[in-house]
Structures are given as C-alpha cells and as structure tokens.
Coordinates of C-alpha atoms and ligand atoms in Angstrom, one line a residue:
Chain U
X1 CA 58.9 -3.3 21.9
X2 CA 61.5 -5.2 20.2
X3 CA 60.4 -8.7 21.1
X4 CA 58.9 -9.6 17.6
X5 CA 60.6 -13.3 18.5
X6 CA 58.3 -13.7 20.8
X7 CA 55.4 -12.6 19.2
X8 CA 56.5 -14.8 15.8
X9 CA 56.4 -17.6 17.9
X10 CA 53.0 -17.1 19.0
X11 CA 52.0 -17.2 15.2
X12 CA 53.8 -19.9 14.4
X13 CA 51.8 -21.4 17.6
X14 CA 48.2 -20.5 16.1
X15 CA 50.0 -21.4 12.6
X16 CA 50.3 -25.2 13.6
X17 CA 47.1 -24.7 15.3
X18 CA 45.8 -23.9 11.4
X19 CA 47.3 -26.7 9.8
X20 CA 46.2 -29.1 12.1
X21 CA 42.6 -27.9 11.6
X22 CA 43.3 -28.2 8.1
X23 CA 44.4 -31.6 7.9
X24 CA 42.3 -33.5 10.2
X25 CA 39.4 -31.5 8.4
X26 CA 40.5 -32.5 5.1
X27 CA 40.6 -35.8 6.3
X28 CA 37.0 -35.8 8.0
X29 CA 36.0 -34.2 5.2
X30 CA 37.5 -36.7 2.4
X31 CA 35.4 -39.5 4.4
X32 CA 32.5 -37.7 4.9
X33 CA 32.5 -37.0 0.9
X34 CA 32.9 -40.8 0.2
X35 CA 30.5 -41.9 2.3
X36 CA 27.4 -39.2 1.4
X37 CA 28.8 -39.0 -2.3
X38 CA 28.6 -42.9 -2.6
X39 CA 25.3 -42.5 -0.5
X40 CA 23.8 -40.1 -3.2
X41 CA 24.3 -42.8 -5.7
X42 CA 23.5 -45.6 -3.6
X43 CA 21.1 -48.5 -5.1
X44 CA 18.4 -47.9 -2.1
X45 CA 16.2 -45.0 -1.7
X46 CA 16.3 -44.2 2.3
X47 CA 20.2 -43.9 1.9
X48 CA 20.2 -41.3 -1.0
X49 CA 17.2 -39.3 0.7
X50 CA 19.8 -39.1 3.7
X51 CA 22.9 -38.4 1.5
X52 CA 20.9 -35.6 0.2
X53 CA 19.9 -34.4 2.7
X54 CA 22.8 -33.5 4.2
X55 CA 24.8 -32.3 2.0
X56 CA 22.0 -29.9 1.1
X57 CA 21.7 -28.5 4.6
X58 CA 25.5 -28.3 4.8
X59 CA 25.6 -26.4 1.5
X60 CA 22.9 -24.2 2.4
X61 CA 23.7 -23.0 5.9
X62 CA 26.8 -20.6 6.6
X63 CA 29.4 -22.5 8.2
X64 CA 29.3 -20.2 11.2
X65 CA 26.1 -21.1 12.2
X66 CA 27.6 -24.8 11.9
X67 CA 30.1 -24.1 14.0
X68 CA 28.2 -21.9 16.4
X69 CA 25.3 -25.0 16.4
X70 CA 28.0 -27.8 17.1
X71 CA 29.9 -25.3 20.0
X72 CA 27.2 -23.8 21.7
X73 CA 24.0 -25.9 20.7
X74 CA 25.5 -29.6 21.1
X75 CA 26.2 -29.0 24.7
X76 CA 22.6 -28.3 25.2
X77 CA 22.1 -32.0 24.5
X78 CA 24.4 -33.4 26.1
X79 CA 27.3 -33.8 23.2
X80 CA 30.1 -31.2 24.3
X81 CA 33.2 -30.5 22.0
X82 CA 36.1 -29.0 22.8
X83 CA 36.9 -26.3 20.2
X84 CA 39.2 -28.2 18.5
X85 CA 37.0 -30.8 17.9
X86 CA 33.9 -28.7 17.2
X87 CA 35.9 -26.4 14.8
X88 CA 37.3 -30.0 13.0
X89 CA 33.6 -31.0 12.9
X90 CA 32.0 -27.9 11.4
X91 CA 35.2 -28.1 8.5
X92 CA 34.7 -31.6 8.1
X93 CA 31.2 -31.5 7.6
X94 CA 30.9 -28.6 5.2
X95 CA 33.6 -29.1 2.9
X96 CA 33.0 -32.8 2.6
X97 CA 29.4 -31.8 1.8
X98 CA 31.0 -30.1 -1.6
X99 CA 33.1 -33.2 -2.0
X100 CA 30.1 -35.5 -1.7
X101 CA 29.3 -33.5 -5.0
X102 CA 32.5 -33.8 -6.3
X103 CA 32.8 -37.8 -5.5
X104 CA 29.2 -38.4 -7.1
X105 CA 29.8 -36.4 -10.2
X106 CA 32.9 -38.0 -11.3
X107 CA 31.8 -41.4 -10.2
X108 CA 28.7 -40.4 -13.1
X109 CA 31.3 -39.5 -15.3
X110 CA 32.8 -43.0 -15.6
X111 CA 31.6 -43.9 -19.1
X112 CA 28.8 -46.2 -19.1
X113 CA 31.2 -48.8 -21.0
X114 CA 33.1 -49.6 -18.3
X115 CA 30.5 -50.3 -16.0
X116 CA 28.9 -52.5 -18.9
X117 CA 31.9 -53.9 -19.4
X118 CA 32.3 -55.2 -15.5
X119 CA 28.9 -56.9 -15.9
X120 CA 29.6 -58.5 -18.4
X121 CA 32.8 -59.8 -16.5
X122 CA 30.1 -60.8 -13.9
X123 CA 31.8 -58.6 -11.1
X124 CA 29.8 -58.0 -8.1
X125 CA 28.8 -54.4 -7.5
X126 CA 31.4 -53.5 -5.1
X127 CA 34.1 -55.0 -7.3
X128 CA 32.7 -52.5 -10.1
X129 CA 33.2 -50.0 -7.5
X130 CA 36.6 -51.3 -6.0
X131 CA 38.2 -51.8 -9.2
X132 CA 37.0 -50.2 -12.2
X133 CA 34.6 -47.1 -11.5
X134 CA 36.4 -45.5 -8.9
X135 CA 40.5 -45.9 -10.2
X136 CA 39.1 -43.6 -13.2
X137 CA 36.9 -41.2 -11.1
X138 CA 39.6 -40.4 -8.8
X139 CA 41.7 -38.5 -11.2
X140 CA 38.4 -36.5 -12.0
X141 CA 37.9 -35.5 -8.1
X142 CA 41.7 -34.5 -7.5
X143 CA 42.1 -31.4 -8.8
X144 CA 38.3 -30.3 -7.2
X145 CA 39.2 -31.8 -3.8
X146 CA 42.1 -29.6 -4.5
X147 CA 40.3 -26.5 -4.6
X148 CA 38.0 -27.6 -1.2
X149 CA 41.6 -28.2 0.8
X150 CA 42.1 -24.9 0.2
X151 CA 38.8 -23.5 0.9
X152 CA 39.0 -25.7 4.0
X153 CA 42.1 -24.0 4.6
X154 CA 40.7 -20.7 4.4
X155 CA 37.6 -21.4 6.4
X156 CA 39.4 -22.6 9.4
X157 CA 40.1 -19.1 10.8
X158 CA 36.2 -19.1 11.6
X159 CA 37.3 -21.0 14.7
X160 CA 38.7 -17.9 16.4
X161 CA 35.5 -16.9 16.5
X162 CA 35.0 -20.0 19.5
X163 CA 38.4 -18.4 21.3
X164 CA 40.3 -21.0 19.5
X165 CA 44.1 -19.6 19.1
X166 CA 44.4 -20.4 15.5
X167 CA 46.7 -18.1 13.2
X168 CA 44.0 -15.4 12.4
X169 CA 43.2 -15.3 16.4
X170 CA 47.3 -14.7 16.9
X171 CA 47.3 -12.3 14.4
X172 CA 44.7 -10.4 16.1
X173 CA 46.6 -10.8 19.8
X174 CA 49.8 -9.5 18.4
X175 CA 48.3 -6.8 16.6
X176 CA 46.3 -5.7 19.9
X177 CA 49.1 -6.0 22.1
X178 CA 51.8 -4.3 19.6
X179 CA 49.5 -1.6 18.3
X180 CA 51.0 -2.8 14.9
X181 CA 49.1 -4.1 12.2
X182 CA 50.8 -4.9 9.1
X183 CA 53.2 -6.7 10.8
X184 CA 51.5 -9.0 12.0
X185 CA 48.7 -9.2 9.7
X186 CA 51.7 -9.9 6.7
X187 CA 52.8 -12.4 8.6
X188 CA 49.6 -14.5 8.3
X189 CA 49.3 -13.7 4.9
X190 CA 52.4 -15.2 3.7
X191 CA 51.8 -18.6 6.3
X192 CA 48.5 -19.0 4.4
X193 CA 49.7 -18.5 1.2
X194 CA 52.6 -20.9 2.2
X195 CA 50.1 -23.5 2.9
X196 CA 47.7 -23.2 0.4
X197 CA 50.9 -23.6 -2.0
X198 CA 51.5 -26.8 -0.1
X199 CA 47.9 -28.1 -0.5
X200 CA 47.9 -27.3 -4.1
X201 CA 51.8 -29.0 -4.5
X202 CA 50.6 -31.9 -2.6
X203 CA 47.2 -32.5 -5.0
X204 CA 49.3 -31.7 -8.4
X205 CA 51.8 -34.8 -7.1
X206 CA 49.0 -37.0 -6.2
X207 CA 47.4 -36.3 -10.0
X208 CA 50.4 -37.3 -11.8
X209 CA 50.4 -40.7 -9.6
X210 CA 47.0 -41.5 -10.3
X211 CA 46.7 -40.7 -13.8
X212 CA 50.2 -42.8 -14.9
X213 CA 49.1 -45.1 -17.4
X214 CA 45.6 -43.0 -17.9
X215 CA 47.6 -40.8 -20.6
X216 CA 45.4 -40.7 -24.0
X217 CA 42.5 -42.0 -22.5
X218 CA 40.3 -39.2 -22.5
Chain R
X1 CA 18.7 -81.9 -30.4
X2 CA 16.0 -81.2 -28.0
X3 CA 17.8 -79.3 -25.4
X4 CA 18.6 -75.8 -26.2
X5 CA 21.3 -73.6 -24.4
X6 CA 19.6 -70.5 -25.5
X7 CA 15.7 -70.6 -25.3
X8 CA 14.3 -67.3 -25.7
X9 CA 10.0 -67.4 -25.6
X10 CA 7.6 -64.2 -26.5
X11 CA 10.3 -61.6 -25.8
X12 CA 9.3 -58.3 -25.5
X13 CA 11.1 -54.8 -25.0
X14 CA 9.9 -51.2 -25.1
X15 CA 12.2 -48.0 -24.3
X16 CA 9.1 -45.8 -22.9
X17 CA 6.9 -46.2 -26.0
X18 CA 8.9 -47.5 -28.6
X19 CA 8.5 -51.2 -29.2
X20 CA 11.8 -52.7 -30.1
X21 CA 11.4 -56.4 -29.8
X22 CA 8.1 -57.8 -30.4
X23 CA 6.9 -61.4 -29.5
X24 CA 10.3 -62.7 -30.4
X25 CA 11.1 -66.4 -30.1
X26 CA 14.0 -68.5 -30.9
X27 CA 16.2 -71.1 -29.7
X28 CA 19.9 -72.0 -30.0
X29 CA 21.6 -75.1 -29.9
X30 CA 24.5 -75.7 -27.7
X31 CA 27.6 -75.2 -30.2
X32 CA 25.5 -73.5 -32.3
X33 CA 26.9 -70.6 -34.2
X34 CA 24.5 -68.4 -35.0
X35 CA 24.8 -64.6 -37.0
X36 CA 22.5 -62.3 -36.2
X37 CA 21.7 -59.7 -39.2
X38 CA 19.6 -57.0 -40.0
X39 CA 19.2 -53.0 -40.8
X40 CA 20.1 -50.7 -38.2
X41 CA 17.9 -50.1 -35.4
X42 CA 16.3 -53.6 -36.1
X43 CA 16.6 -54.5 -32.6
X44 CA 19.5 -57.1 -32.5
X45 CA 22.1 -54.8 -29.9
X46 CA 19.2 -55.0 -27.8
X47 CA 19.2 -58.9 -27.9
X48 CA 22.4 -59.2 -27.0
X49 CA 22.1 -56.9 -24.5
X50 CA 19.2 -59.1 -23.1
X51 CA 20.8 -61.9 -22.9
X52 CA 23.7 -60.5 -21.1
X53 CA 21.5 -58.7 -18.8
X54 CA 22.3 -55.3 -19.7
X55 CA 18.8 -54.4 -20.8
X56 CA 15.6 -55.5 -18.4
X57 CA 12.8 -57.6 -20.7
X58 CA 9.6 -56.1 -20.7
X59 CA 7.9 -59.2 -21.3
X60 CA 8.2 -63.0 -22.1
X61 CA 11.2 -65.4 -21.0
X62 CA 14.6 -65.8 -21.5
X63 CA 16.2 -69.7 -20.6
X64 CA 20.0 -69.8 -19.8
X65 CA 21.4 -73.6 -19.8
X66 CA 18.1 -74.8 -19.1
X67 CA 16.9 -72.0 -16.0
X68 CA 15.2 -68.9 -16.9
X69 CA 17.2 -65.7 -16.6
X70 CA 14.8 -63.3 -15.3
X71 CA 13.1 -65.5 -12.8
X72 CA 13.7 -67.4 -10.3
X73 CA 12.0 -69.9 -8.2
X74 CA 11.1 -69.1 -4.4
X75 CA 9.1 -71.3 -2.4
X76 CA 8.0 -72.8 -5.2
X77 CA 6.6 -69.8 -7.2
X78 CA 8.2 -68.1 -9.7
X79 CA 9.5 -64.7 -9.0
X80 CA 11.3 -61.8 -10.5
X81 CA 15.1 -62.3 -10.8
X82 CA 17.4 -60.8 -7.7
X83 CA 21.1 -59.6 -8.5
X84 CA 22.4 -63.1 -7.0
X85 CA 20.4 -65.3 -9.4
X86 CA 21.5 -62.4 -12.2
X87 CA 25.5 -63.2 -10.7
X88 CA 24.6 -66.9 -10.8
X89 CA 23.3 -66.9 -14.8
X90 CA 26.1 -64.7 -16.0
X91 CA 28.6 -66.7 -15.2
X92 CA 27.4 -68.7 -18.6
X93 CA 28.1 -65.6 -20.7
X94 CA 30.4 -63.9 -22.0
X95 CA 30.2 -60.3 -24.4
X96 CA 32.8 -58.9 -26.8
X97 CA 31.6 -54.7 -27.6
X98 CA 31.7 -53.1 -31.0
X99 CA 33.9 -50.3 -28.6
X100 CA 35.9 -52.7 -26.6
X101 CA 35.4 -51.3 -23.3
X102 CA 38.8 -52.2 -21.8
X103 CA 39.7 -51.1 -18.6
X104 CA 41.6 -47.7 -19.5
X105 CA 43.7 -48.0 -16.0
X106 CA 44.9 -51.9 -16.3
X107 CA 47.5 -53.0 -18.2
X108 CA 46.1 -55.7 -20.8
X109 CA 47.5 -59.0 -19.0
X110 CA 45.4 -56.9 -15.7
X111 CA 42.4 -56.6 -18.3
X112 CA 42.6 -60.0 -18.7
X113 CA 42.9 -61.6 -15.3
X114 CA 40.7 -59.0 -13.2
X115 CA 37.6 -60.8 -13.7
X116 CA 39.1 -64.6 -12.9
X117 CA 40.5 -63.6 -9.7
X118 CA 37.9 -61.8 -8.3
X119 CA 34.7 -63.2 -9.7
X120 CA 36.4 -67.2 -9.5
X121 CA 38.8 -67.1 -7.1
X122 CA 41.5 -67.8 -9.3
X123 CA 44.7 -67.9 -8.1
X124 CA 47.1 -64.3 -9.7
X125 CA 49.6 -67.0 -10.8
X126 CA 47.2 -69.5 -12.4
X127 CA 45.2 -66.4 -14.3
X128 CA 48.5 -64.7 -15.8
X129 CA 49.5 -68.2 -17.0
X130 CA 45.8 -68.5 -18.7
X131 CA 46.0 -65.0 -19.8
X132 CA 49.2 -65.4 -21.2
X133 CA 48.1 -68.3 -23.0
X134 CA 45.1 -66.1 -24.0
X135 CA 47.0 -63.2 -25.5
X136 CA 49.1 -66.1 -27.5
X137 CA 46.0 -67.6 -28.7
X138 CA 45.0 -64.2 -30.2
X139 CA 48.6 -63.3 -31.5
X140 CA 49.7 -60.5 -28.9
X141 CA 51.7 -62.6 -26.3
X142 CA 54.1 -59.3 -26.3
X143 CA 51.5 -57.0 -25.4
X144 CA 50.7 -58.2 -22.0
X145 CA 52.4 -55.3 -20.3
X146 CA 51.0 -52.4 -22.5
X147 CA 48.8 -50.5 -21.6
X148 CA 45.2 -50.4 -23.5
X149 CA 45.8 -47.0 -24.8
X150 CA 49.4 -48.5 -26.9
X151 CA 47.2 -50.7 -28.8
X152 CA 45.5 -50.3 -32.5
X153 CA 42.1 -51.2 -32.4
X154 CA 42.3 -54.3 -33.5
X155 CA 44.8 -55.5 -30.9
X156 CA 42.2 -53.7 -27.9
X157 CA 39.3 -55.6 -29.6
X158 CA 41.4 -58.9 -29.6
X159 CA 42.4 -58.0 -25.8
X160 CA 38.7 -57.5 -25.2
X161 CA 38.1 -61.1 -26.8
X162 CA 40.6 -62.7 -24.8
X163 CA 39.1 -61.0 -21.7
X164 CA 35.9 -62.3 -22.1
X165 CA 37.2 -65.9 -22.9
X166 CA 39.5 -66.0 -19.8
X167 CA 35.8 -66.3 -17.9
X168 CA 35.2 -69.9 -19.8
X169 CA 31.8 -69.2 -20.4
X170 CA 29.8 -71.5 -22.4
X171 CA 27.7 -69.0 -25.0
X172 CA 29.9 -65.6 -26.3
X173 CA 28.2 -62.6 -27.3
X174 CA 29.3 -60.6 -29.9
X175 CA 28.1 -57.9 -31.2
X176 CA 29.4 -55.7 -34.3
X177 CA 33.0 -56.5 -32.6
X178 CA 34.5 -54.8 -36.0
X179 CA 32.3 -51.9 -36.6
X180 CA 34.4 -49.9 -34.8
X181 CA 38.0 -50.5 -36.6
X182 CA 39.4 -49.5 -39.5
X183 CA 39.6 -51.4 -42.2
X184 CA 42.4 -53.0 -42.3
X185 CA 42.2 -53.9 -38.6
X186 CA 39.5 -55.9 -39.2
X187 CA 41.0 -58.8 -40.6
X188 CA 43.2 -59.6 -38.1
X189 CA 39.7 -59.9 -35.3
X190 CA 37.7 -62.1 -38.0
X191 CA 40.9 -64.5 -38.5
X192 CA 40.7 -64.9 -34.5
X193 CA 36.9 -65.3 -34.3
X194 CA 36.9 -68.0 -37.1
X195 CA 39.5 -70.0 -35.3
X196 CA 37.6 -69.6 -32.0
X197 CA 34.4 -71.3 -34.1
X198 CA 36.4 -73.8 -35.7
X199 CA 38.1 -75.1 -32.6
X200 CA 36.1 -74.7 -30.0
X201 CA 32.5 -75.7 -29.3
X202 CA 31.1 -72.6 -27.5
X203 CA 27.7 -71.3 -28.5
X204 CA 28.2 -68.0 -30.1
X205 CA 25.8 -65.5 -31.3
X206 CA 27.5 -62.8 -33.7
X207 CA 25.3 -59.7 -34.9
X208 CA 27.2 -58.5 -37.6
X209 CA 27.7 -56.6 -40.8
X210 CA 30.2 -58.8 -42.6
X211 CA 28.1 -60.3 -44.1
X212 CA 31.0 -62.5 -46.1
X213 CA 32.4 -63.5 -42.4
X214 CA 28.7 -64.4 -41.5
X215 CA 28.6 -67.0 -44.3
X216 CA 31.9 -68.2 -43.6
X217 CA 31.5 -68.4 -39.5
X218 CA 27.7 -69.0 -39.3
X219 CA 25.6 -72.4 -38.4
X220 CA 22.3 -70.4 -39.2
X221 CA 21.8 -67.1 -39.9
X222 CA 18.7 -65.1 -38.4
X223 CA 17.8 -61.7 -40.7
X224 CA 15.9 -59.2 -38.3
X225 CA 13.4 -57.2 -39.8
X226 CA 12.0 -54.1 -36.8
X227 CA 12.8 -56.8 -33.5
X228 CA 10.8 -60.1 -35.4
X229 CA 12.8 -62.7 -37.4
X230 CA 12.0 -62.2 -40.8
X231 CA 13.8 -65.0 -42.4
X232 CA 15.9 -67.5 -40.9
X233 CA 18.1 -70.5 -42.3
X234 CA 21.7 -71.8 -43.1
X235 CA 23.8 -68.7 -44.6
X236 CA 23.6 -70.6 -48.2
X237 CA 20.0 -69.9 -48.4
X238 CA 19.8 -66.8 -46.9
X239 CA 23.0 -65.5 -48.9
X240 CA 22.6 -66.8 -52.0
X241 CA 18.4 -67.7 -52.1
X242 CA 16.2 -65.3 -49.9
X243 CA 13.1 -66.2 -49.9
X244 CA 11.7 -62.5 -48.1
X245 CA 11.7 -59.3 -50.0
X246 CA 13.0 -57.7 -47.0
X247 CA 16.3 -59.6 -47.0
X248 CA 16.8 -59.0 -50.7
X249 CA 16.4 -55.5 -50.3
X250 CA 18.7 -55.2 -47.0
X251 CA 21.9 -57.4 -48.7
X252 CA 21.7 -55.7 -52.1
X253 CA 21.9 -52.3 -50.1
X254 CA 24.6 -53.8 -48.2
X255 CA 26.7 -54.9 -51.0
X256 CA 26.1 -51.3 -52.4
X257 CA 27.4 -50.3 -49.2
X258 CA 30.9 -51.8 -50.2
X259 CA 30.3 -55.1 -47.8
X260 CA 31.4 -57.7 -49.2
X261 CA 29.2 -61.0 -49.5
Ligands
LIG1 N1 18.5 -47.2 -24.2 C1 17.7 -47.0 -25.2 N2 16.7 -46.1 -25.1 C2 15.8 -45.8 -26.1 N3 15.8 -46.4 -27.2 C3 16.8 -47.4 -27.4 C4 17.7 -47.7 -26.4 N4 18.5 -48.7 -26.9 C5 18.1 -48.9 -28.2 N5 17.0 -48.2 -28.5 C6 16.3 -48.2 -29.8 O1 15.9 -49.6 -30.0 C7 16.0 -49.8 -31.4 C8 16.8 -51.0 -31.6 O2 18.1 -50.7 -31.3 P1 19.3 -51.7 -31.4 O3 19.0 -53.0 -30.7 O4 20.6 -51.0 -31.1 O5 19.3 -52.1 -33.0 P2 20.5 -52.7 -33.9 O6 21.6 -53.2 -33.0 O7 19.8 -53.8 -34.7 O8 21.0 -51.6 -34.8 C9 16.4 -48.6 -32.0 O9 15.3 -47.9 -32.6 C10 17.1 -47.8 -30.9 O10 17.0 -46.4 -31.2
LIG2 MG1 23.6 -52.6 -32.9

C-alpha cells in the first residue's frame, strides 16, 4: 500500500496511450470522412455505390466486431496489426463513417447560389470544390466533427479489450492489484473528462477561425 | 448583319411534364442589346439559364459565337456536349443574378479576382489592378476590403456586376438584377448598367421588369408570352404601339403595378 505514485503513473501511461488513439483516430477518421463523404457525392456512380457502401456497413456493425474483425480476422489473411494499429483502424473507420455524413450533408447545404454562381465564373469542378463549396461547409461540419472526437474519445477504451494498456485497461490493473476501486476508477474519470474538454476547446477555437468574416451570413 | 453571336434554333425545355419553352427561335446580334420581358413564369429565367448552361435543353440548338453549345463535333459527327466543351463556351458568358450570389467567405476585391486567376491564369497583381479598376468603374473603389455581408444590396449587386465583367466575356446575362433591392437601391445598379451599354459594345440580354430602363437601355425588346415570343421589335413600338393583345394587357398591369414606363 501507499504507492499510489506508482500506480498514477501507470494511468497516466495508459492515459497517453488514450490520447494517442484519439488523435491519430481523429485524424484517420477526418480523411476517411473526406474521402467517402466526397465519394457519396461524387459525379460517377461506381464511386458513390462504394462510398455508400461503406459507411453503411461501418454504421451498422458494432465497433467491437470491427475491431475484433481487423485484430483477429485480418491476420487470417495475411494483413496483421499490431493493436495499436488495429485499435486506430477500427476508430478511424467508424467514426469517419459518421463524418462521411457529416462532410456530405453540409457540402448539400451550400446554397445552390454559390455553386451557380461558380459556373457562371466558369470554374472547373474542383475549383468549385476548392474554393467556394467547401470554405462555407466547413463551419457546418465543425461543431458535428466535434461531437465524433469525442465519441472517438470515448470509444477508444474498446481497445483494452485486444490487451491494449489504454487508460480503461490501467484502471482495471490498479483497481485489481489495489483491491480499490474508486480510486482508481475516479481517476479515469476526470482524465476523460479532461480530454473531452480539450476536444471540445480545440473545435470551439477552430469555429471562431473559420467562420471570421462569415458573420451575418446565415 | 448576317453573323449572329447568339443563335438560338427550335429550343425546347420541359421540367418533368411541364413545357416551359416551346419551339423557341431567335437570334442576337453581336452588340446587340436586347430586353427580355414578359409575365412571370413566362419562361425567360430559364433562357438565361440556358444560355449560361445552368439548365440542360431538352431539344433544339443553342449557337455561341458561331459553335453550338450543346454539341460538339467528334470524328466528324455531332455529339452531345462534355464538361470541357461546356468550360470552353462559357468562357463567352458572363451572368449577373437577381440574388447576387457573392461568395459570402471572400472579401469583395477576392469576389472579384477569384475567377481571373484561377479560370485565366491571371497573375494576383494584374487581377487586383483590374478589379480595382472594376470596383471604380461601378463607384465602390473603397469597398474592396469589405466583406459582402457590409454591403447594401445595391453595392453586392454592383460587386456581383463587376465580378462577372472582370471575366471579359463577350455576351452578359442579366437577369431581374434589381428585383431583389429595395427601392431606392435600384437606381444606383441601372445608372451602372446603362453606362456599361453606352460604352461598351458587349452583347447583353436583360430580362427585366423596369420596363422604363428597358426603353432606355434596349436595342430590341422581345415580350414573352408562356416560353414563345409573342411580339418582338424596337422598345418604341412595343412601349408605346403593341400590336399583340397580350402585351397590352401585361404593360397596363405592369404600370398598375407601380412600374414605371
Ligand atoms: N427547376 C425547375 N423545376 C420545375 N419547374 C421549373 C424549374 N425552373 C423553372 N420552372 C418553371 O418554368 C416556368 C418558367 O420559369 P422561369 O423561366 O423562371 O420564368 P420567368 O423567369 O419568366 O418568370 C415556370 O412555370 C416555373 O415554375
Ligand atoms: Mg425569372
């Protein structure tokens, strides 16, 4: 007993563990929400038909079963992960099949005007894209991506469930070698909340930066 | 005389099963000033719209500068239009909106010189210099750093006039470019459209219901009656001496509509 320095340090150990998911997932999962949301959307057929098909498998399975398919099942073919990459993977995949929503829905909400209004400049499609459409959807995703960070966030402590030492997996060794639960189980509790307060800082900074200028628009 | 910018043949468009333009044919004469008017609903948005390849055609042919605007030629057969012929004819036309449609997230000098540098390859420094000149041309030279959501309507719609012009293209499109302001904005976007008639030698097609500013601006005027010319001719004989029921009937409602003619 006595040696809660030690066992702080190993949450703070699965705590970094936790935010690293986190952000590389966010990041994987941003990309993977450009790509499938733009794909949803995307002037030929066999590229929406994929879009959609994704992100409706990856909205309609459990991400346990993701994980447990990309961990266990992958190897089977030949593809093996390490956990940290599986449990990135399965995050990436999942959240960024909400965000492909999210993208595509606020790309549609982009008044018809403005993409009228880039025809009639003669723009190519990619310019309408690159410079019009998607300057004024972005501040429309924002505070939605918001919310899947922190969904993401919560999500990741599936991957202790593949032995990886994230902060719930610590939580669970301390308690189990100190016989103490609220300790320890606190603890996490105020990390995630910590974070999640982060996440949702971080998203209400980036929404005043990309709506300067917007004000009185809509 | 013979060689018309605008040559429009046996135009047709439907929305589903509503016919909106019917067998329409007219041509217009580089220079030519031409005001388009008619009730609402009579088709002449949708014209526009056409032209500017906004709207697909359902039938007949559209001619651009002497190449048609739907099709192209491939192997020597005539085929349906791709987007890179589409890109290639547009860079003839310009449009003005009745609701402006300035980019909300670009300043108005931004507005202005988005579409030079990317779609011309025009150099940032050469395209604020035109814009500038622009924006002086249409009295706001101080309001290149504001933002489209400072400006009164009439200043966004005289932004959204210099936008289009920055492209130098030879026919302008507009279409009820003062139905949206108030009224006492819309002197200020006539008084710059009249001067852009008088001094320079674009084609410009005008659907419009000022009908005074139509008699002052316009070469010919063309009244639209449910997408067919009904009556066409110079705006003294369609203002003053109809010949067609229908126009009688649509400018006396107008006047009683508080337009003035
Ligand atoms: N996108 C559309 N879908 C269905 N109907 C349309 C569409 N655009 C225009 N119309 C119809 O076409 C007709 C002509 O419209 P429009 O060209 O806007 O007339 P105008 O400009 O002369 O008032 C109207 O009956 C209108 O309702
Ligand atoms: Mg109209």
């Amino acid at each position: 007993m006595g040696d809660w320095a030690g066992y702080l340090v190993l949450i703070l150990e699965g705590a970094w563990v936790t935010v690293r998911l986190t952000v590389m997932g966010c990041a994987l999962a941003l990309v993977v929400a450009f790509v499938a949301g733009l794909g949803r959307i995307a002037p030929w057929a066999p590229v929406r038909w994929l879009a959609t098909a994704y992100i409706e498998f990856f909205r309609g399975t459990s991400i346990f079963v993701q994980l447990f398919w990309i961990y266990f099942v992958l190897p089977m073919t030949g593809v093996s992960l390490g956990a940290m990459e599986a449990g990135v993977l399965a995050l990436g995949l999942n959240v960024g099949a909400y965000g492909a929503e999210v993208v595509r829905g606020a790309i549609l909400a982009v008044p018809n005007d403005q993409r009228e209004a880039t025809v009639a400049l003669n723009m190519t499609g990619w310019q309408r894209l690159r410079h019009v459409i998607l300057p004024q959807a972005l501040p429309l995703m924002l505070p939605t991506f918001g919310n899947n960070a922190i969904e993401l966030l919560k999500a990741t402590a599936v991957v202790s469930l593949i032995s990886l030492a994230d902060m719930t997996f610590q939580g669970q060794i301390v308690r189990s070698q100190t016989g103490n639960t609220i300790v320890p189980f606190l603890t996490i509790l105020v990390l995630y909340f910590l974070m999640s307060l982060a996440i949702a800082g971080a998203i209400g900074w980036l929404e005043r930066r990309v709506t300067r200028g917007l004000d009185g628009v809509r | 005389m013979d060689n018309p910018i605008i040559r429009i043949h046996d135009l047709k468009k439907s929305f589903g099963p509503l016919t909106v333009i019917d067998g329409l044919s007219f041509d217009v004469q580089r220079g030519e000033k031409l005001a388009l008017i008619g009730p609402s609903g009579s088709g002449k948005t949708t014209i526009l719209r056409m032209l500017m390849t906004l709207e697909t055609i359902s039938g007949g042919r559209i001619e651009v500068c002497g190449e048609p605007l739907y099709q192209m030629r491939r192997n020597g057969a005539e085929v349906p239009a791709d987007e890179a012929h589409l890109h290639k004819m547009r860079r003839h036309i310009g449009m003005v909106f009745q609701h402006f449609n300035l980019f909300p997230h670009k300043s108005v000098l931004d507005n202005i010189t988005l579409a030079p540098i990317l779609t011309q390859g025009a150099k940032r420094a050469e395209a604020e210099k035109q814009a500038r000149e622009l924006l002086e041309m249409v009295g706001l030279a101080d309001k290149a750093g504001s933002m489209p959501s400072q400006l009164s309507g009439g200043q966004k719609q005289r932004v959204a006039i210099a936008r289009a012009l920055a492209l130098k293209p030879e026919i302008m499109l507009f279409d009820e470019v003062t139905s949206a302001l108030d009224p006492e904005l819309v002197e200020e976007v006539l008084e710059v459209m009249k001067r852009l008639a008088d001094e320079t030698d674009m084609t410009m097609l005008l659907v419009t219901h000022e009908m005074g500013f139509a008699r002052e601006f316009a070469d010919r005027v063309l009244f639209f009656d449910k997408g067919r010319i009904c009556e066409q001719g110079t705006p003294e004989q369609i203002f003053t001496n109809p010949a067609q029921d229908r126009t009688r009937t649509f400018l006396r409602k107008i006047i009683a509509a508080g337009h003035r003619v």
